[in-house]
């Protein structure tokens, strides 16, 4: 896990690192790599791509091994099993060495052709250039509506502002990456962590394409849990809501109790109805269970964080290989000086 962190300082560090989490993408990888290489090559500066194989169960690993042996720009991080996209991205960032790092999906939903625009923003001095979807092609009506509701909720209750219609596709400066990598929590809601880092950020609009091949691994149950993760990682609002819900219920019960006492005093012998008893009982039981559940969500996360396990295990790391000396050396030096001045 540490090699990427040490390697980052070596003079051979490329200008750009592209981090790609890969899970069962064997079918589309060659096409992806071809398009990425064309785009990155045209930028005219040294670059590497860090493929993180997140425990794929198809032939992704062998395709990536082939790419690694054919193309010196390819680095390969093979995780010991499937850890999920958030952690796979973190592993990639840990092993990236570039002065600017791009995160992109392997399924070609994030078109590599947008990268030069992200790079342009970085050259203008932005630390974070996030690609913002103009349209969501190939996504269902339900997904659009739920995503919209989620962003709206997060914006209201969370302390950090999440940019709308933004995924993980973005470019980060080295200092933003280093800041992000200091956050080692297990429940990684990356969109929130990106926003937490702050630094000057800018949106670059683009059109999201449908998947090139394969199937999405995110179903609605996973998305729901993802939303839950986002909310519990960035706000304790649900706990507060539970408090006030309890308070409100107690108040209502007090008023209702007073009314019963009053009625008993005034009219005597009132047999309180079984239905109202049942209604109150069930309501209180439900409210209590729900509150316990909310507390459980937080407690479970505290439990997971206190175990302090490593975020992931690397089965194998094969770094990219430095390229022969560059012709564009003077231009690059000027750029590097500009960089250090900014830090
Ligand atoms: N991915 C991953 N680990 C996982 C699931 C997905 O590394 O457990 C990768 C996947 O290979 C792809 C990216 O994360 O590069 C986005 O996944 P997907 O296309 O399934 O998500 P969606 O675009 O539907 O949000
Ligand atoms: Mg996708």
Short mmCIF file of C-alpha atoms and ligand atoms in Angstrom, two decimals:
data_model
loop_
_atom_site.label_atom_id
_atom_site.label_comp_id
_atom_site.label_asym_id
_atom_site.label_seq_id
_atom_site.Cartn_x
_atom_site.Cartn_y
_atom_site.Cartn_z
CA UNK A 1 0.00 0.00 0.00
CA UNK A 2 2.90 2.25 0.70
CA UNK A 3 4.84 1.87 -2.52
CA UNK A 4 2.66 4.38 -4.35
CA UNK A 5 3.11 6.86 -1.54
CA UNK A 6 6.90 6.58 -1.67
CA UNK A 7 7.07 6.38 -5.44
CA UNK A 8 5.18 9.63 -5.75
CA UNK A 9 8.30 11.69 -4.98
CA UNK A 10 10.55 10.13 -7.62
CA UNK A 11 11.63 12.43 -10.44
CA UNK A 12 10.15 10.04 -12.98
CA UNK A 13 6.65 10.88 -11.74
CA UNK A 14 4.42 11.57 -14.73
CA UNK A 15 2.42 14.77 -15.14
CA UNK A 16 -0.87 12.89 -15.36
CA UNK A 17 -2.17 9.79 -13.62
CA UNK A 18 -5.48 8.31 -14.68
CA UNK A 19 -7.09 6.11 -12.04
CA UNK A 20 -9.53 3.49 -13.32
CA UNK A 21 -11.47 1.13 -11.00
CA UNK A 22 -12.23 -2.09 -12.84
CA UNK A 23 -14.86 -4.66 -11.88
CA UNK A 24 -15.94 -7.16 -14.52
CA UNK A 25 -15.15 -4.89 -17.45
CA UNK A 26 -13.19 -7.41 -19.56
CA UNK A 27 -15.37 -6.85 -22.63
CA UNK A 28 -14.80 -3.13 -22.95
CA UNK A 29 -11.32 -2.65 -21.55
CA UNK A 30 -9.35 -2.74 -24.81
CA UNK A 31 -11.68 -0.22 -26.41
CA UNK A 32 -11.41 1.94 -23.28
CA UNK A 33 -7.64 1.78 -23.22
CA UNK A 34 -7.42 2.63 -26.91
CA UNK A 35 -9.57 5.72 -26.53
CA UNK A 36 -7.82 6.79 -23.33
CA UNK A 37 -4.35 6.38 -24.88
CA UNK A 38 -5.29 8.49 -27.90
CA UNK A 39 -6.58 11.29 -25.69
CA UNK A 40 -3.70 11.19 -23.22
CA UNK A 41 -1.06 10.86 -25.93
CA UNK A 42 -2.35 14.02 -27.58
CA UNK A 43 -1.71 16.01 -24.41
CA UNK A 44 2.03 15.66 -25.08
CA UNK A 45 3.13 15.12 -21.50
CA UNK A 46 4.18 12.00 -19.61
CA UNK A 47 1.21 10.10 -18.25
CA UNK A 48 0.29 6.80 -16.62
CA UNK A 49 -2.94 4.92 -16.14
CA UNK A 50 -3.46 3.07 -12.87
CA UNK A 51 -5.90 0.19 -13.37
CA UNK A 52 -7.27 -1.17 -10.12
CA UNK A 53 -8.71 -4.63 -10.53
CA UNK A 54 -11.36 -4.79 -7.84
CA UNK A 55 -11.67 -8.57 -7.60
CA UNK A 56 -13.25 -9.01 -11.04
CA UNK A 57 -14.77 -12.40 -11.71
CA UNK A 58 -14.40 -12.24 -15.49
CA UNK A 59 -11.23 -12.00 -17.59
CA UNK A 60 -10.51 -8.37 -16.62
CA UNK A 61 -7.31 -9.29 -14.80
CA UNK A 62 -5.76 -11.11 -17.74
CA UNK A 63 -6.75 -8.28 -20.10
CA UNK A 64 -5.11 -5.81 -17.72
CA UNK A 65 -2.00 -7.96 -17.45
CA UNK A 66 -1.78 -7.92 -21.23
CA UNK A 67 -2.15 -4.14 -21.29
CA UNK A 68 0.49 -3.77 -18.59
CA UNK A 69 3.06 -5.81 -20.47
CA UNK A 70 2.33 -4.09 -23.82
CA UNK A 71 2.09 -0.48 -22.66
CA UNK A 72 4.67 1.01 -20.26
CA UNK A 73 2.15 3.70 -19.28
CA UNK A 74 0.00 1.05 -17.56
CA UNK A 75 0.20 0.41 -13.84
CA UNK A 76 -1.78 -2.44 -12.37
CA UNK A 77 -3.02 -2.74 -8.80
CA UNK A 78 -4.72 -6.06 -8.17
CA UNK A 79 -6.78 -6.01 -4.99
CA UNK A 80 -7.09 -9.22 -2.98
CA UNK A 81 -10.88 -9.33 -3.50
CA UNK A 82 -13.81 -7.07 -4.41
CA UNK A 83 -13.79 -4.06 -2.09
CA UNK A 84 -16.25 -1.83 -3.94
CA UNK A 85 -15.70 1.14 -6.21
CA UNK A 86 -15.06 3.71 -3.48
CA UNK A 87 -12.18 1.72 -2.04
CA UNK A 88 -10.87 0.69 -5.47
CA UNK A 89 -10.62 4.38 -6.36
CA UNK A 90 -8.78 5.07 -3.11
CA UNK A 91 -6.32 2.28 -3.88
CA UNK A 92 -5.74 3.83 -7.30
CA UNK A 93 -5.17 7.27 -5.81
CA UNK A 94 -2.75 5.76 -3.29
CA UNK A 95 -0.72 4.33 -6.16
CA UNK A 96 -0.93 7.35 -8.46
CA UNK A 97 2.11 9.56 -8.85
CA UNK A 98 1.06 12.28 -11.25
CA UNK A 99 0.94 16.02 -10.56
CA UNK A 100 -2.68 15.85 -11.66
CA UNK A 101 -4.87 12.79 -11.22
CA UNK A 102 -7.97 11.91 -13.22
CA UNK A 103 -10.56 9.43 -11.96
CA UNK A 104 -12.65 7.79 -14.66
CA UNK A 105 -14.94 4.75 -15.02
CA UNK A 106 -13.84 1.87 -17.21
CA UNK A 107 -17.22 1.44 -18.91
CA UNK A 108 -16.84 4.47 -21.21
CA UNK A 109 -19.80 6.23 -19.60
CA UNK A 110 -17.30 8.95 -18.77
CA UNK A 111 -15.88 9.81 -22.20
CA UNK A 112 -12.07 10.10 -22.06
CA UNK A 113 -12.40 12.89 -24.64
CA UNK A 114 -13.48 15.22 -21.81
CA UNK A 115 -10.09 14.86 -20.05
CA UNK A 116 -8.35 17.62 -22.07
CA UNK A 117 -11.00 20.06 -20.84
CA UNK A 118 -10.38 18.98 -17.25
CA UNK A 119 -6.66 19.43 -17.85
CA UNK A 120 -7.30 22.89 -19.21
CA UNK A 121 -9.06 23.84 -15.98
CA UNK A 122 -6.14 22.44 -13.97
CA UNK A 123 -3.67 24.48 -16.01
CA UNK A 124 -5.73 27.56 -15.20
CA UNK A 125 -5.06 26.84 -11.53
CA UNK A 126 -8.14 24.90 -10.38
CA UNK A 127 -7.40 22.11 -7.91
CA UNK A 128 -10.50 20.14 -8.70
CA UNK A 129 -12.23 19.99 -12.05
CA UNK A 130 -15.31 17.79 -11.89
CA UNK A 131 -17.19 16.66 -14.93
CA UNK A 132 -20.85 17.56 -14.61
CA UNK A 133 -23.47 15.64 -16.58
CA UNK A 134 -25.64 17.58 -18.96
CA UNK A 135 -27.87 14.60 -19.78
CA UNK A 136 -28.17 11.17 -18.25
CA UNK A 137 -28.47 8.97 -21.30
CA UNK A 138 -29.47 5.34 -20.80
CA UNK A 139 -30.76 5.85 -17.29
CA UNK A 140 -34.28 5.16 -16.16
CA UNK A 141 -36.80 7.78 -15.11
CA UNK A 142 -36.82 6.35 -11.59
CA UNK A 143 -33.04 6.62 -11.25
CA UNK A 144 -33.12 10.24 -12.39
CA UNK A 145 -35.83 11.17 -9.90
CA UNK A 146 -34.21 9.34 -6.96
CA UNK A 147 -30.79 10.79 -7.73
CA UNK A 148 -32.32 14.24 -7.84
CA UNK A 149 -34.03 13.75 -4.47
CA UNK A 150 -30.80 12.52 -2.96
CA UNK A 151 -28.76 15.53 -4.07
CA UNK A 152 -31.45 17.84 -2.77
CA UNK A 153 -31.54 16.13 0.64
CA UNK A 154 -27.77 16.10 0.96
CA UNK A 155 -27.57 19.74 0.10
CA UNK A 156 -30.11 20.57 2.76
CA UNK A 157 -28.84 18.46 5.66
CA UNK A 158 -25.14 17.97 5.03
CA UNK A 159 -22.53 20.52 5.93
CA UNK A 160 -20.76 20.12 2.59
CA UNK A 161 -22.22 21.20 -0.71
CA UNK A 162 -22.38 18.34 -3.19
CA UNK A 163 -22.37 19.52 -6.77
CA UNK A 164 -25.46 18.23 -8.61
CA UNK A 165 -25.24 15.63 -11.37
CA UNK A 166 -21.64 14.91 -10.64
CA UNK A 167 -20.09 11.49 -10.33
CA UNK A 168 -16.54 10.52 -9.55
CA UNK A 169 -15.24 11.56 -12.97
CA UNK A 170 -12.87 14.44 -12.23
CA UNK A 171 -9.34 15.75 -12.18
CA UNK A 172 -7.53 16.62 -8.97
CA UNK A 173 -4.29 18.43 -8.33
CA UNK A 174 -1.64 16.64 -6.31
CA UNK A 175 -2.37 18.67 -3.19
CA UNK A 176 -6.09 17.86 -3.42
CA UNK A 177 -5.25 14.14 -3.81
CA UNK A 178 -2.90 14.23 -0.85
CA UNK A 179 -5.55 15.98 1.24
CA UNK A 180 -8.14 13.40 0.22
CA UNK A 181 -5.82 10.52 1.04
CA UNK A 182 -5.54 11.74 4.61
CA UNK A 183 -9.16 10.72 5.08
CA UNK A 184 -8.87 7.01 5.78
CA UNK A 185 -12.40 6.28 6.97
CA UNK A 186 -13.93 2.95 6.02
CA UNK A 187 -17.33 4.26 5.15
CA UNK A 188 -16.14 6.18 2.17
CA UNK A 189 -18.72 8.30 0.53
CA UNK A 190 -16.37 9.69 -2.09
CA UNK A 191 -18.61 12.40 -3.49
CA UNK A 192 -18.84 13.80 0.02
CA UNK A 193 -15.12 13.42 0.65
CA UNK A 194 -14.29 15.28 -2.57
CA UNK A 195 -16.51 18.12 -1.41
CA UNK A 196 -15.05 18.01 2.09
CA UNK A 197 -11.55 18.62 0.72
CA UNK A 198 -12.68 21.91 -0.74
CA UNK A 199 -9.96 23.84 -2.66
CA UNK A 200 -10.86 25.85 -5.75
CA UNK A 201 -13.21 23.63 -7.77
CA UNK A 202 -14.86 24.08 -11.11
CA UNK A 203 -17.52 22.19 -13.08
CA UNK A 204 -16.86 21.06 -16.64
CA UNK A 205 -20.11 20.09 -18.39
CA UNK A 206 -20.23 16.91 -20.47
CA UNK A 207 -22.69 14.40 -21.88
CA UNK A 208 -22.73 11.06 -20.13
CA UNK A 209 -22.86 8.13 -22.51
CA UNK A 210 -24.62 4.80 -21.94
CA UNK A 211 -22.45 1.85 -20.88
CA UNK A 212 -20.22 0.51 -23.70
CA UNK A 213 -20.43 -3.11 -22.59
CA UNK A 214 -21.35 -5.21 -19.58
CA UNK A 215 -23.88 -4.34 -16.91
CA UNK A 216 -23.97 -1.81 -14.11
CA UNK A 217 -23.25 -3.32 -10.73
CA UNK A 218 -25.37 -0.73 -8.94
CA UNK A 219 -28.95 -1.82 -8.33
CA UNK A 220 -31.53 0.15 -6.36
CA UNK A 221 -30.77 -1.62 -3.08
CA UNK A 222 -27.10 -0.67 -3.47
CA UNK A 223 -28.03 2.89 -4.41
CA UNK A 224 -30.26 3.16 -1.34
CA UNK A 225 -27.37 2.03 0.85
CA UNK A 226 -25.13 4.45 -0.97
CA UNK A 227 -27.52 7.29 -0.13
CA UNK A 228 -27.65 6.11 3.49
CA UNK A 229 -23.85 6.12 3.56
CA UNK A 230 -23.80 9.65 2.23
CA UNK A 231 -26.21 10.93 4.82
CA UNK A 232 -24.72 9.15 7.83
CA UNK A 233 -21.15 10.08 6.88
CA UNK A 234 -21.88 13.76 6.67
CA UNK A 235 -24.63 14.63 9.07
CA UNK A 236 -26.06 13.53 12.42
CA UNK A 237 -29.37 15.10 11.41
CA UNK A 238 -31.30 11.80 11.66
CA UNK A 239 -30.25 11.51 15.31
CA UNK A 240 -31.54 15.00 15.96
CA UNK A 241 -34.77 14.22 14.13
CA UNK A 242 -35.16 11.21 16.44
CA UNK A 243 -34.79 13.46 19.47
CA UNK A 244 -37.45 15.86 18.28
CA UNK A 245 -39.74 13.07 17.19
CA UNK A 246 -39.50 11.67 20.71
CA UNK A 247 -40.16 15.09 22.18
CA UNK A 248 -43.18 15.67 19.98
CA UNK A 249 -44.61 12.25 20.82
CA UNK A 250 -44.16 12.87 24.53
CA UNK A 251 -45.95 16.20 24.22
CA UNK A 252 -48.87 14.67 22.40
CA UNK A 253 -49.05 11.90 24.99
CA UNK A 254 -49.07 14.49 27.77
CA UNK A 255 -51.97 16.39 26.26
CA UNK A 256 -53.86 13.17 25.59
CA UNK A 257 -53.19 11.97 29.17
CA UNK A 258 -54.43 15.28 30.58
CA UNK A 259 -57.57 14.98 28.54
CA UNK A 260 -58.22 11.47 29.92
CA UNK A 261 -57.72 12.63 33.50
CA UNK A 262 -60.00 15.58 32.96
CA UNK A 263 -62.68 13.40 31.43
CA UNK A 264 -62.41 10.92 34.32
CA UNK A 265 -62.83 13.72 36.85
CA UNK A 266 -65.75 15.32 35.06
CA UNK A 267 -67.72 12.34 33.83
CA UNK A 268 -66.31 9.52 35.97
CA UNK A 269 -65.80 5.86 35.08
CA UNK A 270 -64.76 6.30 31.52
CA UNK A 271 -63.61 2.97 30.10
CA UNK A 272 -60.82 4.06 27.77
CA UNK A 273 -61.29 2.31 24.50
CA UNK A 274 -59.16 -0.60 23.51
CA UNK A 275 -58.64 0.80 19.98
CA UNK A 276 -57.10 4.06 21.19
CA UNK A 277 -54.85 2.10 23.58
CA UNK A 278 -53.70 -0.11 20.74
CA UNK A 279 -53.12 2.86 18.44
CA UNK A 280 -50.94 4.67 20.96
CA UNK A 281 -49.05 1.49 21.80
CA UNK A 282 -48.28 0.69 18.19
CA UNK A 283 -47.34 4.23 17.35
CA UNK A 284 -44.94 4.50 20.27
CA UNK A 285 -43.49 1.06 19.57
CA UNK A 286 -42.89 2.00 15.94
CA UNK A 287 -41.34 5.34 16.80
CA UNK A 288 -39.03 3.68 19.31
CA UNK A 289 -37.92 0.95 16.96
CA UNK A 290 -37.24 3.46 14.20
CA UNK A 291 -35.20 5.63 16.54
CA UNK A 292 -33.25 2.58 17.67
CA UNK A 293 -32.63 1.73 14.03
CA UNK A 294 -31.27 5.20 13.30
CA UNK A 295 -28.98 4.94 16.30
CA UNK A 296 -27.96 1.48 15.13
CA UNK A 297 -26.90 2.85 11.74
CA UNK A 298 -24.52 5.23 13.44
CA UNK A 299 -23.36 2.74 16.04
CA UNK A 300 -22.55 0.21 13.33
CA UNK A 301 -20.41 2.76 11.57
CA UNK A 302 -18.60 3.65 14.78
CA UNK A 303 -17.99 -0.08 15.28
CA UNK A 304 -16.56 -0.50 11.80
CA UNK A 305 -14.29 2.52 12.11
CA UNK A 306 -12.90 1.51 15.51
CA UNK A 307 -11.61 -1.79 14.13
CA UNK A 308 -8.99 0.18 12.22
CA UNK A 309 -8.51 -2.44 9.54
CA UNK A 310 -6.58 -1.46 6.45
CA UNK A 311 -8.90 -0.16 3.75
CA UNK A 312 -7.84 -2.82 1.26
CA UNK A 313 -5.19 -5.42 0.58
CA UNK A 314 -3.11 -5.43 -2.57
CA UNK A 315 -2.46 -8.82 -4.13
CA UNK A 316 -0.03 -7.39 -6.64
CA UNK A 317 1.21 -3.97 -7.71
CA UNK A 318 2.96 -3.53 -11.03
CA UNK A 319 3.96 0.13 -11.50
CA UNK A 320 4.05 1.93 -14.81
CA UNK A 321 7.50 2.20 -16.36
CA UNK A 322 9.10 5.59 -16.96
CA UNK A 323 9.33 6.55 -20.59
CA UNK A 324 12.52 7.56 -22.41
CA UNK A 325 13.62 11.23 -21.94
CA UNK A 326 11.19 13.75 -23.31
CA UNK A 327 11.62 16.21 -26.07
CA UNK A 328 9.35 18.75 -24.38
CA UNK A 329 11.62 19.04 -21.31
CA UNK A 330 11.93 22.88 -21.03
CA UNK A 331 8.20 23.44 -21.28
CA UNK A 332 7.65 20.83 -18.62
CA UNK A 333 10.14 22.42 -16.25
CA UNK A 334 8.40 25.75 -16.51
CA UNK A 335 5.14 24.03 -15.72
CA UNK A 336 6.62 22.27 -12.70
CA UNK A 337 7.92 25.55 -11.30
CA UNK A 338 4.49 27.08 -11.67
CA UNK A 339 3.17 24.10 -9.73
CA UNK A 340 5.50 24.43 -6.76
CA UNK A 341 4.86 28.16 -6.57
CA UNK A 342 1.16 27.47 -6.25
CA UNK A 343 1.63 25.05 -3.36
N1 LIG B 1 -16.55 -0.79 -10.00
C1 LIG B 1 -15.58 -1.26 -9.12
N2 LIG B 1 -15.95 -2.05 -8.08
C2 LIG B 1 -17.25 -2.41 -7.85
C3 LIG B 1 -18.23 -1.92 -8.75
C4 LIG B 1 -17.85 -1.10 -9.80
O1 LIG B 1 -14.40 -0.95 -9.27
O2 LIG B 1 -17.50 -3.15 -6.90
C5 LIG B 1 -16.15 0.07 -11.14
C6 LIG B 1 -16.63 -0.37 -12.49
O3 LIG B 1 -15.75 -1.27 -13.10
C7 LIG B 1 -16.70 0.93 -13.26
C8 LIG B 1 -17.07 1.93 -12.19
O4 LIG B 1 -16.74 1.33 -10.94
O5 LIG B 1 -15.43 1.30 -13.79
C9 LIG B 1 -18.55 2.31 -12.24
O6 LIG B 1 -19.32 1.14 -12.10
P1 LIG B 1 -20.74 0.99 -12.81
O7 LIG B 1 -20.65 1.35 -14.25
O8 LIG B 1 -21.24 -0.38 -12.48
O9 LIG B 1 -21.60 2.07 -12.04
P2 LIG B 1 -22.63 3.16 -12.65
O10 LIG B 1 -21.98 3.78 -13.84
O11 LIG B 1 -23.84 2.40 -13.00
O12 LIG B 1 -22.83 4.13 -11.53
MG1 LIG B 2 -21.15 2.91 -15.35
#
